[in-house]
Tab-separated table of C-alpha atoms in Angstrom:
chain	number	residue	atom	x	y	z
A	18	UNK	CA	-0.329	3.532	6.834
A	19	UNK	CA	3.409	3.050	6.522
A	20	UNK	CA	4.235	3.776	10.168
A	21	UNK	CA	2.368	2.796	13.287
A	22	UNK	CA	2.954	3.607	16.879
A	23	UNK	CA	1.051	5.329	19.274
A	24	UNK	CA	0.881	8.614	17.757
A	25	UNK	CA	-0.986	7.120	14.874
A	26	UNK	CA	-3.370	5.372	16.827
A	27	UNK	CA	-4.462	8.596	18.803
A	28	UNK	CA	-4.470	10.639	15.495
A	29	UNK	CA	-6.689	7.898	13.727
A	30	UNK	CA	-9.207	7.770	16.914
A	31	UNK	CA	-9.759	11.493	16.907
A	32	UNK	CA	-9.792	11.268	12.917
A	33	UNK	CA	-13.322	8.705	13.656
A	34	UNK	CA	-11.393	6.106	11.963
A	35	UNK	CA	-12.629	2.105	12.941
A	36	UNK	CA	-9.918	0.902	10.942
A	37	UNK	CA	-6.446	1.257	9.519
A	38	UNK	CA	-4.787	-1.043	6.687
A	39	UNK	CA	-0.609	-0.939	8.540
A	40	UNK	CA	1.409	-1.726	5.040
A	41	UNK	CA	4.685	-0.696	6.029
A	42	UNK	CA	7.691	-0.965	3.059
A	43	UNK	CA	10.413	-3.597	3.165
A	44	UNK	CA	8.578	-5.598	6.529
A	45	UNK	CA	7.969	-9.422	6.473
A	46	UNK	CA	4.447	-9.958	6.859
A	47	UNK	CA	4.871	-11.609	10.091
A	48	UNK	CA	6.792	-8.695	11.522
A	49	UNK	CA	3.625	-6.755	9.898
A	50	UNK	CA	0.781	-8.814	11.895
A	51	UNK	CA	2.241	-8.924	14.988
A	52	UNK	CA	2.481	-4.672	14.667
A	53	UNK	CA	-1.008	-4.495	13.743
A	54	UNK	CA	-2.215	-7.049	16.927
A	55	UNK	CA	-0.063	-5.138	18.906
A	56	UNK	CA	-2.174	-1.705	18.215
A	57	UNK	CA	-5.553	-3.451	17.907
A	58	UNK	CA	-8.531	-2.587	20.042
A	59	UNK	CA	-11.662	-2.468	20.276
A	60	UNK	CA	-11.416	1.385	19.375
A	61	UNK	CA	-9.870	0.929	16.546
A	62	UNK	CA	-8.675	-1.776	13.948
A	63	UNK	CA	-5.253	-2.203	12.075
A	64	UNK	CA	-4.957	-4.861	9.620
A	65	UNK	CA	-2.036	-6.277	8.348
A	66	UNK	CA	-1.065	-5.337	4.510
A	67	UNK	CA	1.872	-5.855	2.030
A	68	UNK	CA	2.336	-3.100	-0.213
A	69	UNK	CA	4.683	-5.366	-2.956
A	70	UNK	CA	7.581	-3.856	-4.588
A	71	UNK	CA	7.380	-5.313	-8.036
A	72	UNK	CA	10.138	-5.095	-10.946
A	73	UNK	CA	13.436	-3.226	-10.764
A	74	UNK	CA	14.362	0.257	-8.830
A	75	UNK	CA	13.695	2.193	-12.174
A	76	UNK	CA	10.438	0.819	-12.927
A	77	UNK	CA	8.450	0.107	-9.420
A	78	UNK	CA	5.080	-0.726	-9.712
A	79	UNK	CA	3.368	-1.326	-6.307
A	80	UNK	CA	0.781	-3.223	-5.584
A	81	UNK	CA	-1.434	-3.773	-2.220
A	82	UNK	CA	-2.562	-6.920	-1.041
A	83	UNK	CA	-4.716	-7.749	2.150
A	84	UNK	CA	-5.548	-10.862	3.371
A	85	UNK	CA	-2.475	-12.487	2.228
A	86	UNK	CA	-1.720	-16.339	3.962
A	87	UNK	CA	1.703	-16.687	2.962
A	88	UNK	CA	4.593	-14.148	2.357
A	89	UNK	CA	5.378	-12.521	-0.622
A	90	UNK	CA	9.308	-11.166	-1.444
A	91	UNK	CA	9.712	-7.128	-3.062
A	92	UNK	CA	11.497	-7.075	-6.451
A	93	UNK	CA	9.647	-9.533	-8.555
A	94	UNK	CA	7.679	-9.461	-11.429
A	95	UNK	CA	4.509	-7.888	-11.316
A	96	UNK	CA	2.880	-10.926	-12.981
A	97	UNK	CA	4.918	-13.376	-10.108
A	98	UNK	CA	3.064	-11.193	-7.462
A	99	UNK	CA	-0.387	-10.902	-9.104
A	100	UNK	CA	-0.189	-14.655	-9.203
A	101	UNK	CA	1.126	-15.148	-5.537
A	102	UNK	CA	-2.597	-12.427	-4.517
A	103	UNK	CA	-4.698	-14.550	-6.918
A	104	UNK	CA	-3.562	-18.316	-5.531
A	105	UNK	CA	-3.564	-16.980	-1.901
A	106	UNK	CA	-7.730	-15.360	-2.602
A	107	UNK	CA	-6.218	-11.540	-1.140
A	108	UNK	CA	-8.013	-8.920	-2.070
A	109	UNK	CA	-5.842	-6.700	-3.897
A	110	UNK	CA	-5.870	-3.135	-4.654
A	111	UNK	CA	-3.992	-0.351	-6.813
A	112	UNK	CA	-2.216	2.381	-5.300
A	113	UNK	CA	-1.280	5.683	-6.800
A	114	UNK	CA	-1.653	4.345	-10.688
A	115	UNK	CA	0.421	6.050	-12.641
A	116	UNK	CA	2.385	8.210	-10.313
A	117	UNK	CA	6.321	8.753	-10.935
A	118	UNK	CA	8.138	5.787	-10.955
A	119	UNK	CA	6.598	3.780	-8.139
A	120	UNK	CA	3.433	2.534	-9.482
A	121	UNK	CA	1.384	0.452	-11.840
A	122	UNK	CA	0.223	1.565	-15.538
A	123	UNK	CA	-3.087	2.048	-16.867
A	124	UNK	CA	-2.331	-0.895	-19.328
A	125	UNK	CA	-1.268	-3.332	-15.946
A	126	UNK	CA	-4.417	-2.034	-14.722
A	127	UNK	CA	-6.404	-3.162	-17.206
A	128	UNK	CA	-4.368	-6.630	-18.101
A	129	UNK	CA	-5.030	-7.066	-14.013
A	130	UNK	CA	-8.634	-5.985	-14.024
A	131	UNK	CA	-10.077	-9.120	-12.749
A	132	UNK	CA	-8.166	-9.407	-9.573
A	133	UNK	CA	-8.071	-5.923	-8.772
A	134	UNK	CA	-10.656	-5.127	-6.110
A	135	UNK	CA	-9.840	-1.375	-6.014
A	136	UNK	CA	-8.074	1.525	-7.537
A	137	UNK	CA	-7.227	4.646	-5.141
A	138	UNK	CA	-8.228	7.456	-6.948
A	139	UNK	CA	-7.115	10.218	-4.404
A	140	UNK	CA	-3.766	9.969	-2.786
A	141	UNK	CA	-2.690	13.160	-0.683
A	142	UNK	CA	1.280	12.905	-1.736
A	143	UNK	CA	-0.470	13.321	-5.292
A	144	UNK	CA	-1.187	16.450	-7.279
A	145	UNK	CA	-4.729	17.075	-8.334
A	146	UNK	CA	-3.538	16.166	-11.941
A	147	UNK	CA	-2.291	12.604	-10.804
A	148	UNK	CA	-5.461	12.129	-8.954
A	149	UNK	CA	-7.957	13.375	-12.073
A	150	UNK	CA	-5.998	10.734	-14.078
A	151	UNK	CA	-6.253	7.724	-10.868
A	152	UNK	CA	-10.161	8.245	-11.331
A	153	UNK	CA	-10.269	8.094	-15.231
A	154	UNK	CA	-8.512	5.261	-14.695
A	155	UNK	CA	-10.887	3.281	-12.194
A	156	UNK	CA	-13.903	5.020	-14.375
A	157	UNK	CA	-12.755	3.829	-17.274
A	158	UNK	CA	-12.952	0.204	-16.056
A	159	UNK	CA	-15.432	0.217	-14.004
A	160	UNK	CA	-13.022	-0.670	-10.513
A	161	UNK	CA	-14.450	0.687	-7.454
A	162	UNK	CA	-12.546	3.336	-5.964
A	163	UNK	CA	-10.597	3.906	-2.812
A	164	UNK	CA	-8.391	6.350	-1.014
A	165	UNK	CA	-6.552	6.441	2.769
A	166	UNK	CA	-4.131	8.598	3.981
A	167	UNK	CA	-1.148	6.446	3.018
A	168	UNK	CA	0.799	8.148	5.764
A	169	UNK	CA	4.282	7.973	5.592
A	170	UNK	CA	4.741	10.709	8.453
A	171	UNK	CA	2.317	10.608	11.471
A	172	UNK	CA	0.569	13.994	10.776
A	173	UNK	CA	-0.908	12.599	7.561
A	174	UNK	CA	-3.018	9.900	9.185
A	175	UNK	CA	-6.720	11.150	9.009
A	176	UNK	CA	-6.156	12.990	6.012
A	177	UNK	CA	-8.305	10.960	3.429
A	178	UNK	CA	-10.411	7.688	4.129
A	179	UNK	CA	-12.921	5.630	2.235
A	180	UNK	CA	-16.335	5.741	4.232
A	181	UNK	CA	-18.350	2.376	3.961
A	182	UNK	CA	-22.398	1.868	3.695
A	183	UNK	CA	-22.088	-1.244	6.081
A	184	UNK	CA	-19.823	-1.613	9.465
A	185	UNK	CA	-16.000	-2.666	9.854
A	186	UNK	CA	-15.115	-4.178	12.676
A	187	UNK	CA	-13.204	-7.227	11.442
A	188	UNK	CA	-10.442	-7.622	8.649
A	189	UNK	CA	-12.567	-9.970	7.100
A	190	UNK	CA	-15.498	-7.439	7.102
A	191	UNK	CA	-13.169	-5.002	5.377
A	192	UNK	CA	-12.050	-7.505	2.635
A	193	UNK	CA	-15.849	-8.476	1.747
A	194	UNK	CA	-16.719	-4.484	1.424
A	195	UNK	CA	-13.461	-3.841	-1.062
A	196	UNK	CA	-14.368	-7.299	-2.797
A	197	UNK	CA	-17.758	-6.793	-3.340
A	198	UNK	CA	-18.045	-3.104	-4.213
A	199	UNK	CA	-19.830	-2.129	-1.323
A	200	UNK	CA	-21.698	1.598	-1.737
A	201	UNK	CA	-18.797	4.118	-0.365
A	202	UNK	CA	-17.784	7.519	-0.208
A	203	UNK	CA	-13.975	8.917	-0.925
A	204	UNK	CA	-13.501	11.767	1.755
A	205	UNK	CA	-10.367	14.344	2.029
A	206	UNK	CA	-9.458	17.625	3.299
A	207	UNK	CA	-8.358	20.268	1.479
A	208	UNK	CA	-7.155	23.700	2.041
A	209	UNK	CA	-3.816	24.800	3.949
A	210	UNK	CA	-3.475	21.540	5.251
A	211	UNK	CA	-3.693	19.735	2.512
A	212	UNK	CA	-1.260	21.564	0.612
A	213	UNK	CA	1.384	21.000	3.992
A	214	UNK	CA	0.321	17.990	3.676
A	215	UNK	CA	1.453	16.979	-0.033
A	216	UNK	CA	4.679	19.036	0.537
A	217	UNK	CA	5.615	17.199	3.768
A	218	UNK	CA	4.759	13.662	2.178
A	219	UNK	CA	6.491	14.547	-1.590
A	220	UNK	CA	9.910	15.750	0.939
A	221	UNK	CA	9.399	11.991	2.433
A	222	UNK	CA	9.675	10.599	-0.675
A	223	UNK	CA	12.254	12.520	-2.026
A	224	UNK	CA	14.328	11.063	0.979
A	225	UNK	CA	13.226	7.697	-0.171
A	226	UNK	CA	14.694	7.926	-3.412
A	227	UNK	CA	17.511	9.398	-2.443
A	228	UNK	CA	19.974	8.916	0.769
A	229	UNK	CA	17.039	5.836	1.547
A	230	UNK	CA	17.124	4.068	-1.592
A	231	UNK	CA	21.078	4.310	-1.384
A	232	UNK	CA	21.602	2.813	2.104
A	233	UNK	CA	19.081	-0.054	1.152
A	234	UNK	CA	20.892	-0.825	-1.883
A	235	UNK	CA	24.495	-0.674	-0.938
A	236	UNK	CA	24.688	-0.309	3.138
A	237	UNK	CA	22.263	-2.242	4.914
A	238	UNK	CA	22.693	-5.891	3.369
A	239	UNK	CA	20.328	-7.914	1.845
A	240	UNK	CA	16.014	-7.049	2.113
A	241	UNK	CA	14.175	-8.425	4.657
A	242	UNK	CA	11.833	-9.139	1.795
A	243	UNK	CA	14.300	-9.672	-0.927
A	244	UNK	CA	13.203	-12.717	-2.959
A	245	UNK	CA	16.772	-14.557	-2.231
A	246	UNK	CA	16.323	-14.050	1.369
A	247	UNK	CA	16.209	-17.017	3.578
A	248	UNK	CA	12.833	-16.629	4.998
A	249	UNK	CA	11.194	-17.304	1.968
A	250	UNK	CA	13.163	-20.576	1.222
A	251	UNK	CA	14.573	-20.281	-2.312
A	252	UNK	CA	10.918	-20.163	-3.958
A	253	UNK	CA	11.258	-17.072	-5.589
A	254	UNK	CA	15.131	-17.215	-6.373
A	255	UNK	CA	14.122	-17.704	-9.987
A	256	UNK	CA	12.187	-14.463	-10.892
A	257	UNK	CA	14.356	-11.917	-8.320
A	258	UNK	CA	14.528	-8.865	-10.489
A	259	UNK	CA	17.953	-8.188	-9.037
C-alpha cells in the first residue's frame, strides 16, 4: 500500500486480508513504522516497507525492502541501495520489473538475483502484456513470485494478494515466508473492476509524473528522503544521483 488510513484498513478486513506491507513514497522509515503501529491490530497487520527510489528521475528503478534496521535515502544508485538491503539482512523484493520508467530491468534482476526474495509478477496498474513479461521474468530465474494491490488510491486495496501455505501474524513471519519460498498462490480479480481499476491507478500515476513530480522537484524543498538530507547524516552525500 502507498496510503493508509482508515478506509484502507476496513477495505483490507472485508478483502480477508491478515496483513498489509504500508510502503508509502518519499516517507522516512520512522514516519513509516509509527503509521503502520498506529493501524495495527489484532485484525489485521501492516508492516512497515521502503519502496527505494534508485537512480535519476529519467531512469527510476524501484526497489522494495522489508525488514530494514536503518534508513535508506531515494535517488541513489541501485547498487548503493542493494548494498544498504544486503548489510541490513531485509528481505527484498522487485516491483513492477520492467514497467515504464519506474522500475528495475530484467538484466538488474538477474545481476541482483541472490538478494532478491521476490519478483511481483501481477501488478493491477499493469497491462496484461507487462504482467506476461513480470512472470517470464521471475520464471526465467527461478524467483518466487508475488503480487499485492500496490494501492495508490483506497479502492484498489483488496484487489490482488499473495495467499500463503503457512500463517502471518507477525512481520517476521511474513519475511521468513518471502525468504524462504514458502508454497503460495497469486490471486486477482478481473472483469469490470479490474479494468476501473488499472484506469484509475494509470490516471494516479500520470499525476505523479506530471504536476507531482514538478512540485517535488522545484516547489516543495528538499526530500524527506533525499540522500543530502539531514536525517541521514551526510552518509550518502557521496552517491546522491542529484
Amino acid at each position: 500500500m502507498k496510503v493508509l488510513n482508515d478506509d484502507v484498513v476496513d477495505r483490507a478486513k472485508r478483502a480477508g486480508l491478515d496483513a498489509i506491507v504500508y510502503a508509502p513514497h518519499f516517507t522516512r522509515l520512522p514516519d513509516i513504522r509509527r503509521e503502520a503501529e498506529r493501524y495495527s491490530s489484532e485484525d489485521l497487520l501492516v508492516v512497515p516497507g521502503r519502496e527505494v527510489f534508485t537512480g535519476p528521475w529519467h531512469e527510476r528503478k524501484h526497489v522494495l525492502a522489508i525488514g530494514l534496521t536503518e534508513p535508506v535515502p531515494d535517488f541513489i544508485p541501485l547498487e548503493t541501495a542493494m548494498d544498504e538491503f544486503d548489510r541490513q539482512d531485509a528481505t527484498v523484493l522487485a516491483p513492477h520489473p520492467e514497467f515504464a520508467t519506474v522500475s528495475v530491468t530484467a538484466a538488474d534482476v538477474r545481476r541482483y538475483a541472490d538478494l532478491i526474495d521476490a519478483v511481483e509478477i501481477f501488478n493491477p496498474k499493469h497491462l496484461p502484456s507487462h504482467n506476461s513479461r513480470a512472470r517470464e521474468i521471475a520464471e526465467s530465474l527461478e524467483l518466487p513470485p508475488f503480487t499485492s494491490s500496490y494501492a495508490h488510491l483506497p479502492r484498489t486495496v483488496g484487489v490482488s494478494h499473495t495467499a500463503f501455505d503457512v500463517p502471518i501474524e507477525t512481520e517476521a513471519d511474513l519475511r521468513k515466508a518471502l525468504e524462504d519460498g514458502v508454497a503460495r498462490r497469486v490471486v486477482y480479480r478481473n472483469g469490470l473492476q479490474r479494468l476501473a481499476t488499472t484506469a484509475g491507478e494509470l490516471g494516479h500515476l500520470l499525476y505523479e509524473n506530471t504536476w507531482k513530480k514538478g512540485d517535488r522537484l522545484f516547489l516543495s524543498g528538499i526530500e524527506p528522503t533525499h540522500p543530502r538530507h539531514i536525517a541521514y547524516d551526510g552518509r550518502f552525500d557521496d552517491v546522491s544521483v542529484y
